Tab-separated table of C-alpha atoms and ligand atoms in Angstrom:
chain	number	residue	atom	x	y	z
A	1	MET	CA	8.159	-34.575	-47.914
A	2	SER	CA	8.903	-37.974	-46.478
A	3	ASP	CA	6.756	-40.794	-47.791
A	4	SER	CA	6.521	-42.323	-44.317
A	5	TYR	CA	2.957	-42.169	-43.068
A	6	LEU	CA	3.951	-41.092	-39.548
A	7	ASP	CA	6.063	-38.146	-40.775
A	8	ALA	CA	3.244	-36.942	-42.988
A	9	HIS	CA	0.457	-37.137	-40.377
A	10	PRO	CA	-1.043	-35.091	-38.831
A	11	ASP	CA	-0.750	-31.827	-40.789
A	12	GLU	CA	0.737	-28.813	-39.026
A	13	ASN	CA	-2.616	-27.887	-37.505
A	14	GLY	CA	-3.072	-31.331	-36.064
A	15	PHE	CA	-5.533	-32.690	-38.620
A	16	PHE	CA	-5.704	-36.260	-39.863
A	17	GLY	CA	-7.904	-35.593	-42.898
A	18	LYS	CA	-10.903	-33.814	-41.414
A	19	PHE	CA	-10.379	-35.303	-37.951
A	20	GLY	CA	-8.415	-33.872	-35.040
A	21	GLY	CA	-7.524	-30.206	-34.763
A	22	SER	CA	-7.841	-28.097	-31.665
A	23	PHE	CA	-11.208	-26.783	-30.473
A	24	ILE	CA	-10.328	-25.122	-27.195
A	25	PRO	CA	-11.282	-22.005	-25.227
A	26	PRO	CA	-9.175	-18.957	-26.244
A	27	MET	CA	-7.484	-19.003	-22.837
A	28	LEU	CA	-5.925	-22.362	-23.597
A	29	GLU	CA	-4.511	-21.402	-26.980
A	30	VAL	CA	-1.278	-19.982	-25.608
A	31	PRO	CA	-0.473	-22.884	-23.278
A	32	PHE	CA	-1.298	-25.470	-25.945
A	33	ALA	CA	0.865	-23.646	-28.485
A	34	GLU	CA	3.645	-23.735	-25.888
A	35	ILE	CA	3.289	-27.513	-25.516
A	36	THR	CA	3.312	-27.999	-29.314
A	37	LYS	CA	6.425	-25.877	-29.713
A	38	ALA	CA	8.235	-27.612	-26.853
A	39	TYR	CA	7.406	-31.031	-28.266
A	40	ASN	CA	8.540	-30.105	-31.757
A	41	ASP	CA	11.756	-28.667	-30.274
A	42	ILE	CA	12.699	-31.716	-28.264
A	43	LYS	CA	11.296	-34.674	-30.147
A	44	ASN	CA	14.438	-35.115	-32.197
A	45	SER	CA	16.882	-33.923	-29.562
A	46	PRO	CA	19.470	-36.570	-28.645
A	47	GLU	CA	19.145	-35.685	-24.942
A	48	PHE	CA	15.406	-36.286	-24.886
A	49	ILE	CA	15.706	-39.513	-26.848
A	50	GLU	CA	18.526	-40.750	-24.600
A	51	GLU	CA	16.630	-39.962	-21.414
A	52	LEU	CA	13.512	-41.690	-22.673
A	53	LYS	CA	15.525	-44.735	-23.759
A	54	TYR	CA	17.213	-44.864	-20.360
A	55	VAL	CA	14.006	-44.831	-18.319
A	56	ARG	CA	12.312	-47.286	-20.628
A	57	LYS	CA	15.119	-49.779	-20.284
A	58	HIS	CA	16.110	-49.325	-16.650
A	59	PHE	CA	12.844	-48.367	-14.958
A	60	GLN	CA	9.922	-49.417	-17.094
A	61	GLY	CA	11.175	-52.811	-18.237
A	62	ARG	CA	11.365	-52.340	-22.000
A	63	PRO	CA	11.627	-53.934	-24.436
A	64	THR	CA	8.625	-56.043	-23.511
A	65	PRO	CA	8.740	-59.467	-25.196
A	66	ILE	CA	6.506	-61.040	-27.804
A	67	SER	CA	5.179	-64.423	-26.632
A	68	PHE	CA	3.843	-67.159	-28.882
A	69	ALA	CA	0.484	-68.319	-27.459
A	70	LYS	CA	0.984	-71.947	-28.411
A	71	ASN	CA	-1.838	-73.508	-26.395
A	72	LEU	CA	-4.325	-70.821	-27.341
A	73	THR	CA	-3.356	-71.306	-30.994
A	74	GLU	CA	-3.941	-75.054	-30.764
A	75	HIS	CA	-7.223	-74.457	-28.971
A	76	CYS	CA	-8.475	-72.166	-31.748
A	77	GLY	CA	-7.129	-74.312	-34.565
A	78	GLY	CA	-6.041	-71.849	-37.201
A	79	ALA	CA	-3.639	-68.896	-37.472
A	80	LYS	CA	-0.773	-68.613	-34.951
A	81	ILE	CA	-1.500	-66.109	-32.195
A	82	TYR	CA	1.328	-63.973	-30.774
A	83	LEU	CA	1.123	-61.486	-27.893
A	84	LYS	CA	3.045	-58.215	-27.491
A	85	ARG	CA	3.437	-58.172	-23.732
A	86	GLU	CA	2.615	-54.627	-22.640
A	87	ASP	CA	1.207	-56.230	-19.477
A	88	LEU	CA	4.841	-56.570	-18.376
A	89	ASN	CA	5.439	-52.813	-18.195
A	90	HIS	CA	5.932	-51.364	-14.712
A	91	THR	CA	2.427	-50.516	-13.410
A	92	GLY	CA	1.019	-53.274	-15.627
A	93	ALA	CA	-0.034	-51.567	-18.847
A	94	HIS	CA	1.104	-49.558	-21.856
A	95	LYS	CA	0.126	-46.232	-20.242
A	96	LEU	CA	3.545	-45.621	-18.735
A	97	ASN	CA	4.949	-45.382	-22.296
A	98	HIS	CA	3.390	-41.961	-22.741
A	99	CYS	CA	3.277	-40.873	-19.094
A	100	MET	CA	7.054	-41.084	-18.643
A	101	ALA	CA	7.569	-39.076	-21.857
A	102	GLU	CA	4.936	-36.492	-20.926
A	103	VAL	CA	6.631	-35.905	-17.581
A	104	ILE	CA	10.066	-35.561	-19.235
A	105	LEU	CA	8.461	-32.935	-21.484
A	106	ALA	CA	7.034	-31.195	-18.393
A	107	LYS	CA	10.487	-31.154	-16.836
A	108	HIS	CA	11.981	-29.737	-20.031
A	109	LEU	CA	9.414	-26.925	-19.928
A	110	GLY	CA	10.398	-26.166	-16.325
A	111	LYS	CA	6.987	-27.147	-14.967
A	112	LYS	CA	6.633	-28.201	-11.348
A	113	LYS	CA	3.376	-30.053	-11.621
A	114	VAL	CA	1.362	-32.371	-13.865
A	115	ILE	CA	-2.446	-32.310	-13.967
A	116	ALA	CA	-4.783	-34.892	-15.479
A	117	GLU	CA	-8.162	-36.499	-15.205
A	118	THR	CA	-8.715	-40.202	-14.782
A	119	GLY	CA	-11.728	-42.466	-15.247
A	120	ALA	CA	-10.968	-45.884	-13.818
A	121	GLY	CA	-7.736	-44.590	-12.340
A	122	GLN	CA	-5.249	-46.348	-14.634
A	123	HIS	CA	-3.965	-43.168	-16.247
A	124	GLY	CA	-3.874	-41.483	-12.827
A	125	VAL	CA	-1.721	-44.255	-11.372
A	126	ALA	CA	0.670	-44.250	-14.355
A	127	LEU	CA	1.048	-40.480	-14.255
A	128	ALA	CA	1.512	-40.455	-10.467
A	129	THR	CA	4.249	-43.069	-10.945
A	130	ALA	CA	6.037	-40.992	-13.590
A	131	ALA	CA	5.701	-37.832	-11.485
A	132	ALA	CA	7.169	-39.591	-8.437
A	133	TYR	CA	10.107	-40.847	-10.501
A	134	PHE	CA	10.913	-37.393	-11.895
A	135	GLY	CA	10.115	-35.486	-8.698
A	136	LEU	CA	7.149	-33.432	-9.942
A	137	GLU	CA	3.871	-32.745	-8.168
A	138	CYS	CA	0.858	-34.597	-9.525
A	139	GLU	CA	-2.810	-33.659	-9.304
A	140	ILE	CA	-5.462	-36.078	-10.567
A	141	HIS	CA	-9.121	-35.141	-11.025
A	142	MET	CA	-11.587	-37.972	-10.648
A	143	GLY	CA	-15.393	-38.120	-10.482
A	144	GLU	CA	-16.856	-39.021	-7.105
A	145	VAL	CA	-18.590	-42.082	-8.559
A	146	ASP	CA	-15.263	-43.379	-9.884
A	147	VAL	CA	-13.455	-42.556	-6.635
A	148	GLU	CA	-15.792	-44.930	-4.824
A	149	LYS	CA	-15.783	-47.596	-7.532
A	150	GLU	CA	-12.037	-47.632	-8.099
A	151	HIS	CA	-10.892	-47.404	-4.510
A	152	PRO	CA	-7.605	-49.371	-4.900
A	153	ASN	CA	-6.384	-47.031	-7.641
A	154	VAL	CA	-7.249	-43.990	-5.520
A	155	VAL	CA	-5.154	-45.455	-2.699
A	156	ARG	CA	-2.313	-46.211	-5.118
A	157	MET	CA	-2.260	-42.631	-6.410
A	158	LYS	CA	-2.164	-41.279	-2.863
A	159	ILE	CA	0.610	-43.663	-1.813
A	160	LEU	CA	2.581	-42.481	-4.842
A	161	GLY	CA	2.267	-38.932	-3.533
A	162	ALA	CA	-0.412	-37.576	-5.884
A	163	LYS	CA	-3.216	-35.270	-4.843
A	164	VAL	CA	-6.613	-36.684	-5.852
A	165	VAL	CA	-9.327	-34.084	-6.452
A	166	THR	CA	-12.826	-35.580	-6.139
A	167	VAL	CA	-15.230	-34.016	-8.651
A	168	THR	CA	-18.851	-33.736	-7.536
A	169	ASP	CA	-20.445	-31.913	-10.514
A	170	GLY	CA	-22.986	-33.470	-12.889
A	171	LEU	CA	-22.800	-37.241	-13.279
A	172	LYS	CA	-19.544	-37.229	-11.248
A	173	THR	CA	-17.614	-39.359	-13.747
A	174	LEU	CA	-15.028	-38.913	-16.504
A	175	LYS	CA	-16.549	-36.012	-18.431
A	176	GLU	CA	-16.812	-33.851	-15.308
A	177	ALA	CA	-13.298	-34.904	-14.300
A	178	VAL	CA	-11.998	-33.651	-17.692
A	179	ASP	CA	-13.757	-30.308	-17.226
A	180	SER	CA	-12.418	-29.964	-13.712
A	181	ALA	CA	-8.851	-30.819	-14.740
A	182	PHE	CA	-8.968	-28.314	-17.627
A	183	GLY	CA	-10.278	-25.697	-15.174
A	184	ALA	CA	-7.368	-26.314	-12.815
A	185	TYR	CA	-4.908	-26.182	-15.698
A	186	ILE	CA	-6.209	-22.801	-16.911
A	187	GLN	CA	-5.534	-21.398	-13.421
A	188	GLU	CA	-2.023	-22.760	-13.241
A	189	TYR	CA	-0.612	-23.209	-16.714
A	190	GLU	CA	2.569	-21.320	-15.988
A	191	GLU	CA	3.559	-23.794	-13.296
A	192	ALA	CA	1.755	-26.894	-14.528
A	193	ILE	CA	1.152	-29.000	-17.645
A	194	TYR	CA	-1.854	-31.044	-18.659
A	195	CYS	CA	-1.139	-34.705	-19.439
A	196	ILE	CA	-3.724	-36.551	-21.508
A	197	GLY	CA	-4.100	-40.307	-21.102
A	198	SER	CA	-4.699	-41.411	-24.687
A	199	VAL	CA	-4.445	-40.318	-28.342
A	200	VAL	CA	-7.344	-37.917	-27.784
A	201	GLY	CA	-7.841	-34.258	-26.901
A	202	PRO	CA	-6.700	-31.176	-28.803
A	203	HIS	CA	-3.547	-31.073	-30.955
A	204	PRO	CA	-0.701	-31.874	-30.180
A	205	PHE	CA	-1.829	-34.681	-27.829
A	206	PRO	CA	-3.078	-37.240	-30.380
A	207	MET	CA	0.231	-36.908	-32.255
A	208	MET	CA	2.409	-36.770	-29.174
A	209	VAL	CA	0.842	-39.738	-27.398
A	210	ARG	CA	0.987	-41.765	-30.630
A	211	ASP	CA	4.668	-40.967	-31.040
A	212	PHE	CA	5.361	-41.957	-27.421
A	213	GLN	CA	3.430	-45.213	-27.840
A	214	SER	CA	5.025	-46.057	-31.201
A	215	VAL	CA	7.879	-47.776	-29.367
A	216	VAL	CA	5.470	-50.716	-28.994
A	217	GLY	CA	5.099	-51.130	-32.752
A	218	PHE	CA	8.740	-50.509	-33.600
A	219	GLU	CA	9.881	-53.119	-31.078
A	220	ALA	CA	7.171	-55.528	-32.195
A	221	LYS	CA	8.149	-55.357	-35.858
A	222	GLU	CA	11.740	-56.434	-35.131
A	223	GLN	CA	10.729	-59.035	-32.544
A	224	PHE	CA	8.078	-60.574	-34.739
A	225	LYS	CA	10.652	-61.163	-37.486
A	226	GLU	CA	12.786	-63.080	-34.956
A	227	HIS	CA	9.865	-65.448	-34.405
A	228	GLU	CA	8.527	-65.814	-37.918
A	229	ASN	CA	10.999	-64.154	-40.279
A	230	LYS	CA	8.101	-62.286	-41.871
A	231	LEU	CA	5.460	-59.721	-40.910
A	232	PRO	CA	2.182	-60.712	-39.233
A	233	ASP	CA	-0.929	-61.019	-41.400
A	234	SER	CA	-2.995	-59.167	-38.823
A	235	VAL	CA	-2.270	-56.848	-35.905
A	236	VAL	CA	-5.107	-56.608	-33.383
A	237	ALA	CA	-5.571	-54.156	-30.502
A	238	CYS	CA	-8.466	-52.965	-28.354
A	239	VAL	CA	-9.604	-49.382	-28.804
A	240	GLY	CA	-10.762	-47.038	-26.087
A	241	GLY	CA	-9.168	-43.717	-26.994
A	242	GLY	CA	-6.801	-45.665	-29.214
A	243	SER	CA	-3.315	-45.249	-27.737
A	244	ASN	CA	-2.307	-48.896	-27.442
A	245	ALA	CA	-3.746	-49.530	-30.912
A	246	MET	CA	-1.937	-46.569	-32.512
A	247	GLY	CA	1.242	-47.594	-30.688
A	248	ILE	CA	1.398	-51.055	-32.215
A	249	PHE	CA	-0.076	-49.955	-35.583
A	250	ALA	CA	2.714	-47.361	-35.916
A	251	GLY	CA	5.253	-50.121	-36.533
A	252	PHE	CA	3.295	-51.628	-39.432
A	253	ILE	CA	1.387	-48.735	-40.955
A	254	ASP	CA	3.598	-48.428	-44.040
A	255	ASP	CA	3.445	-52.201	-44.626
A	256	LYS	CA	0.209	-52.324	-46.551
A	257	GLU	CA	0.078	-56.115	-46.541
A	258	VAL	CA	-0.383	-56.134	-42.746
A	259	GLY	CA	-4.040	-55.884	-41.700
A	260	LEU	CA	-4.626	-53.555	-38.736
A	261	VAL	CA	-7.729	-54.178	-36.634
A	262	GLY	CA	-9.017	-52.014	-33.777
A	263	VAL	CA	-11.454	-53.897	-31.559
A	264	GLU	CA	-14.310	-51.894	-30.057
A	265	PRO	CA	-16.341	-52.915	-27.005
A	266	LEU	CA	-19.851	-54.063	-27.840
A	267	GLY	CA	-20.673	-54.356	-24.114
A	268	ARG	CA	-24.174	-55.724	-23.581
A	269	GLY	CA	-25.314	-55.119	-27.174
A	270	SER	CA	-25.866	-52.629	-29.962
A	271	LYS	CA	-28.404	-50.352	-28.218
A	272	LEU	CA	-27.105	-46.845	-27.448
A	273	GLY	CA	-25.911	-46.843	-23.833
A	274	ASP	CA	-25.059	-50.559	-23.852
A	275	HIS	CA	-21.707	-50.310	-25.645
A	276	ALA	CA	-18.798	-47.978	-26.433
A	277	ALA	CA	-18.312	-48.825	-30.122
A	278	SER	CA	-17.781	-45.250	-31.313
A	279	LEU	CA	-16.402	-45.991	-34.781
A	280	THR	CA	-19.060	-48.601	-35.476
A	281	TYR	CA	-22.134	-46.667	-34.377
A	282	GLY	CA	-20.960	-43.046	-34.029
A	283	GLU	CA	-21.069	-39.915	-36.175
A	284	GLU	CA	-18.773	-36.964	-36.733
A	285	GLY	CA	-18.617	-34.460	-33.900
A	286	VAL	CA	-16.413	-32.364	-31.622
A	287	MET	CA	-15.851	-33.283	-28.009
A	288	HIS	CA	-13.006	-32.771	-25.528
A	289	GLY	CA	-11.411	-30.343	-27.981
A	290	PHE	CA	-11.087	-32.474	-31.153
A	291	ASN	CA	-13.173	-33.528	-34.139
A	292	SER	CA	-13.730	-37.258	-34.504
A	293	ILE	CA	-16.400	-39.937	-34.617
A	294	MET	CA	-18.470	-39.987	-31.455
A	295	LEU	CA	-21.559	-41.503	-29.908
A	296	LYS	CA	-24.197	-38.805	-29.418
A	297	ASP	CA	-27.457	-38.713	-27.506
A	298	LYS	CA	-30.572	-37.148	-29.072
A	299	ASP	CA	-29.355	-33.659	-28.085
A	300	GLY	CA	-26.026	-34.166	-29.810
A	301	GLU	CA	-24.164	-34.448	-26.497
A	302	PRO	CA	-21.726	-37.312	-25.756
A	303	ALA	CA	-23.917	-40.373	-25.151
A	304	PRO	CA	-23.644	-42.586	-22.084
A	305	VAL	CA	-21.408	-45.560	-22.819
A	306	TYR	CA	-20.766	-48.926	-21.229
A	307	SER	CA	-18.205	-51.716	-21.370
A	308	ILE	CA	-16.998	-54.321	-18.906
A	309	GLY	CA	-13.528	-52.903	-19.625
A	310	SER	CA	-13.537	-49.628	-17.728
A	311	GLY	CA	-10.546	-48.279	-19.680
A	312	ILE	CA	-12.321	-48.549	-23.039
A	313	ASP	CA	-15.749	-47.046	-22.282
A	314	TYR	CA	-15.172	-43.725	-24.023
A	315	PRO	CA	-17.848	-42.106	-26.276
A	316	SER	CA	-15.357	-40.947	-28.912
A	317	VAL	CA	-12.124	-42.220	-30.393
A	318	GLY	CA	-8.776	-40.671	-31.279
A	319	PRO	CA	-8.902	-38.648	-34.518
A	320	GLU	CA	-6.233	-40.737	-36.197
A	321	GLN	CA	-8.263	-43.896	-35.624
A	322	ALA	CA	-11.243	-42.169	-37.213
A	323	TYR	CA	-9.115	-41.129	-40.178
A	324	LEU	CA	-7.465	-44.514	-40.720
A	325	ASN	CA	-10.819	-46.214	-40.506
A	326	GLU	CA	-12.262	-43.831	-43.082
A	327	THR	CA	-9.364	-44.376	-45.477
A	328	GLY	CA	-9.657	-48.134	-45.040
A	329	ARG	CA	-6.097	-48.606	-43.743
A	330	THR	CA	-7.550	-50.012	-40.517
A	331	THR	CA	-10.709	-51.962	-39.901
A	332	VAL	CA	-12.902	-52.331	-36.849
A	333	GLY	CA	-13.752	-55.528	-35.002
A	334	LEU	CA	-16.321	-55.938	-32.253
A	335	CYS	CA	-16.224	-57.911	-29.017
A	336	ASP	CA	-18.942	-58.032	-26.368
A	337	ASP	CA	-18.590	-58.502	-22.607
A	338	LYS	CA	-19.233	-62.229	-22.754
A	339	GLU	CA	-16.559	-62.876	-25.369
A	340	ALA	CA	-14.122	-60.717	-23.391
A	341	VAL	CA	-14.704	-62.685	-20.168
A	342	ASN	CA	-14.310	-65.957	-22.081
A	343	ALA	CA	-10.975	-64.747	-23.500
A	344	PHE	CA	-9.944	-63.541	-20.015
A	345	TYR	CA	-10.299	-67.071	-18.653
A	346	ALA	CA	-8.961	-68.772	-21.796
A	347	LEU	CA	-5.707	-66.785	-21.756
A	348	SER	CA	-5.368	-67.295	-17.991
A	349	GLN	CA	-5.874	-71.059	-18.110
A	350	LEU	CA	-4.218	-71.886	-21.420
A	351	GLU	CA	-1.245	-69.504	-21.262
A	352	GLY	CA	-0.794	-68.500	-17.616
A	353	ILE	CA	-1.419	-64.830	-18.413
A	354	ILE	CA	-4.288	-62.955	-16.723
A	355	PRO	CA	-5.121	-60.151	-19.169
A	356	ALA	CA	-6.775	-56.816	-18.404
A	357	LEU	CA	-10.440	-56.940	-19.422
A	358	GLU	CA	-9.663	-54.253	-22.008
A	359	SER	CA	-6.923	-56.388	-23.583
A	360	ALA	CA	-9.176	-59.459	-23.384
A	361	HIS	CA	-11.307	-57.803	-26.098
A	362	ALA	CA	-8.368	-57.974	-28.513
A	363	VAL	CA	-7.589	-61.550	-27.495
A	364	ALA	CA	-11.227	-62.579	-28.025
A	365	TYR	CA	-11.263	-61.049	-31.483
A	366	ALA	CA	-8.009	-62.813	-32.402
A	367	MET	CA	-9.494	-66.131	-31.208
A	368	LYS	CA	-12.491	-65.522	-33.444
A	369	ILE	CA	-10.551	-64.721	-36.629
A	370	ALA	CA	-7.781	-67.288	-36.022
A	371	LYS	CA	-10.310	-70.062	-36.678
A	372	THR	CA	-11.068	-68.610	-40.097
A	373	MET	CA	-7.408	-68.337	-41.129
A	374	ASP	CA	-4.816	-70.862	-42.333
A	375	LYS	CA	-2.290	-72.479	-39.999
A	376	ASP	CA	0.625	-70.707	-41.668
A	377	GLN	CA	-0.932	-67.289	-41.071
A	378	THR	CA	-0.191	-65.164	-38.022
A	379	ILE	CA	-1.943	-62.679	-35.734
A	380	LEU	CA	-0.143	-60.286	-33.398
A	381	VAL	CA	-2.243	-59.065	-30.455
A	382	ASN	CA	-1.289	-56.057	-28.364
A	383	LEU	CA	-1.809	-57.325	-24.828
A	384	SER	CA	-2.181	-53.812	-23.449
A	385	GLY	CA	-2.277	-54.672	-19.751
A	386	ARG	CA	-2.509	-57.254	-17.030
A	387	GLY	CA	-5.699	-58.211	-15.243
A	388	ASP	CA	-4.838	-57.978	-11.550
A	389	LYS	CA	-7.112	-54.946	-11.258
A	390	ASP	CA	-10.049	-56.950	-12.632
A	391	ILE	CA	-9.868	-60.263	-10.793
A	392	ASP	CA	-12.355	-59.566	-7.978
A	393	PHE	CA	-14.924	-58.112	-10.330
A	394	VAL	CA	-14.624	-61.007	-12.779
A	395	VAL	CA	-14.862	-63.858	-10.264
A	396	ASP	CA	-17.762	-62.198	-8.418
A	397	ASN	CA	-19.792	-61.803	-11.600
A	398	HIS	CA	-18.595	-64.620	-13.864
A	399	PRO	CA	-17.757	-67.886	-12.047
A	400	ILE	CA	-14.429	-69.506	-12.848
A	401	PRO	CA	-15.116	-72.130	-15.544
A	402	ASN	CA	-14.169	-75.643	-14.544
A	403	ALA	CA	-13.824	-76.764	-18.131
A	404	LYS	CA	-10.122	-76.750	-18.887
A	405	PHE	CA	-10.716	-75.125	-22.273
B	501	PLP	C1	-6.419	-47.446	-20.597
B	501	PLP	C2	-6.300	-48.798	-21.136
B	501	PLP	C3	-6.779	-49.120	-22.436
B	501	PLP	C4	-7.505	-48.157	-23.310
B	501	PLP	O1	-6.796	-47.042	-23.727
B	501	PLP	P1	-6.288	-46.853	-25.234
B	501	PLP	O2	-5.878	-45.430	-25.258
B	501	PLP	O3	-7.416	-47.157	-26.158
B	501	PLP	O4	-5.160	-47.797	-25.412
B	501	PLP	C5	-6.580	-50.414	-22.902
B	501	PLP	N1	-5.971	-51.354	-22.149
B	501	PLP	C6	-5.520	-51.091	-20.907
B	501	PLP	C7	-4.871	-52.192	-20.137
B	501	PLP	C8	-5.658	-49.809	-20.352
B	501	PLP	O5	-5.212	-49.556	-19.132
């Protein structure tokens, strides 16, 4: 067996230690086994790798650069802060890294259609983009509450040619959208494939999405050496499901001297319902088809969660994040709404980069630890997305500071 961490994890049943696996209705076992087999067949095929490389370079805009945040570094007065610029991907975030690959896989399997759920609409837009590029149909399930809240993303998906199914069951948000999308997939699995939006869900998705996102870390490792001729002391990423974090961690996971920090949203505070810090406050449990650490209500059901970053308010976390946290290879940082908004404005005004509110959590955490580190130390932040989607909400609720940081 290879001694590379990525080759050795997960095991053949999709477990990272006790986390992960596949807890799905019997009807889904055959289609999920088909996806696993197809992925294992093509992941090392030169054709697949070439096609993915081609679209990443000529459509998506990869490699994305690493920028030195000189002014932010001086402002914090400590370790040097660098940014891996996933905000420069087409569609403005890291999500296209796995969506393009998932749709190539769909094409390889001869599927005509991709199905997924979306919460805030970011995954829906990325998947609709990939489906348009490759000429597949796209059907996105979205809770009615989110359809109203995230109107611009609904319009984007429709312009891109996707069908948006409004889900009116239960609380009409992400959980119901997942159930609805799974229901549609069971009806149509011969023609369609399910495309998950993070390193979550049943095996093989946590592995597959991690592998597709690992390009971020592999690029970053080479690029960082160009800047500093050494590895970073710390790599910091925000964690919702964990795909942008696993993507950048993948490049450094075998380099034990590099600290890997996943930043969870502390929202309004530590009371259940006010945050989405699953690893910090959660317990072991199965939801959405995999075993991980999750936030539960008193009945053991997924608890309500909250964060100002709508892409990171998820009551569980990818199984590999849970495993790496348990083994101590990664650690968890926390960032509340206020710190995230402060970092949003600081990065905008000091560096000319408006970050997504999700990514602002990682920036805020880096600003906090930079102060405690020496000037010759370095932090690499995964800037998972750009903040255009958040500007109206931020300025309406948190006035633009007139202090020039
Ligand atoms: C969706 C999203 C996230 C959260 O998803 P992960 O799977 O945890 O990476 C973070 N940042 C941005 C910009 C997103 O769109």
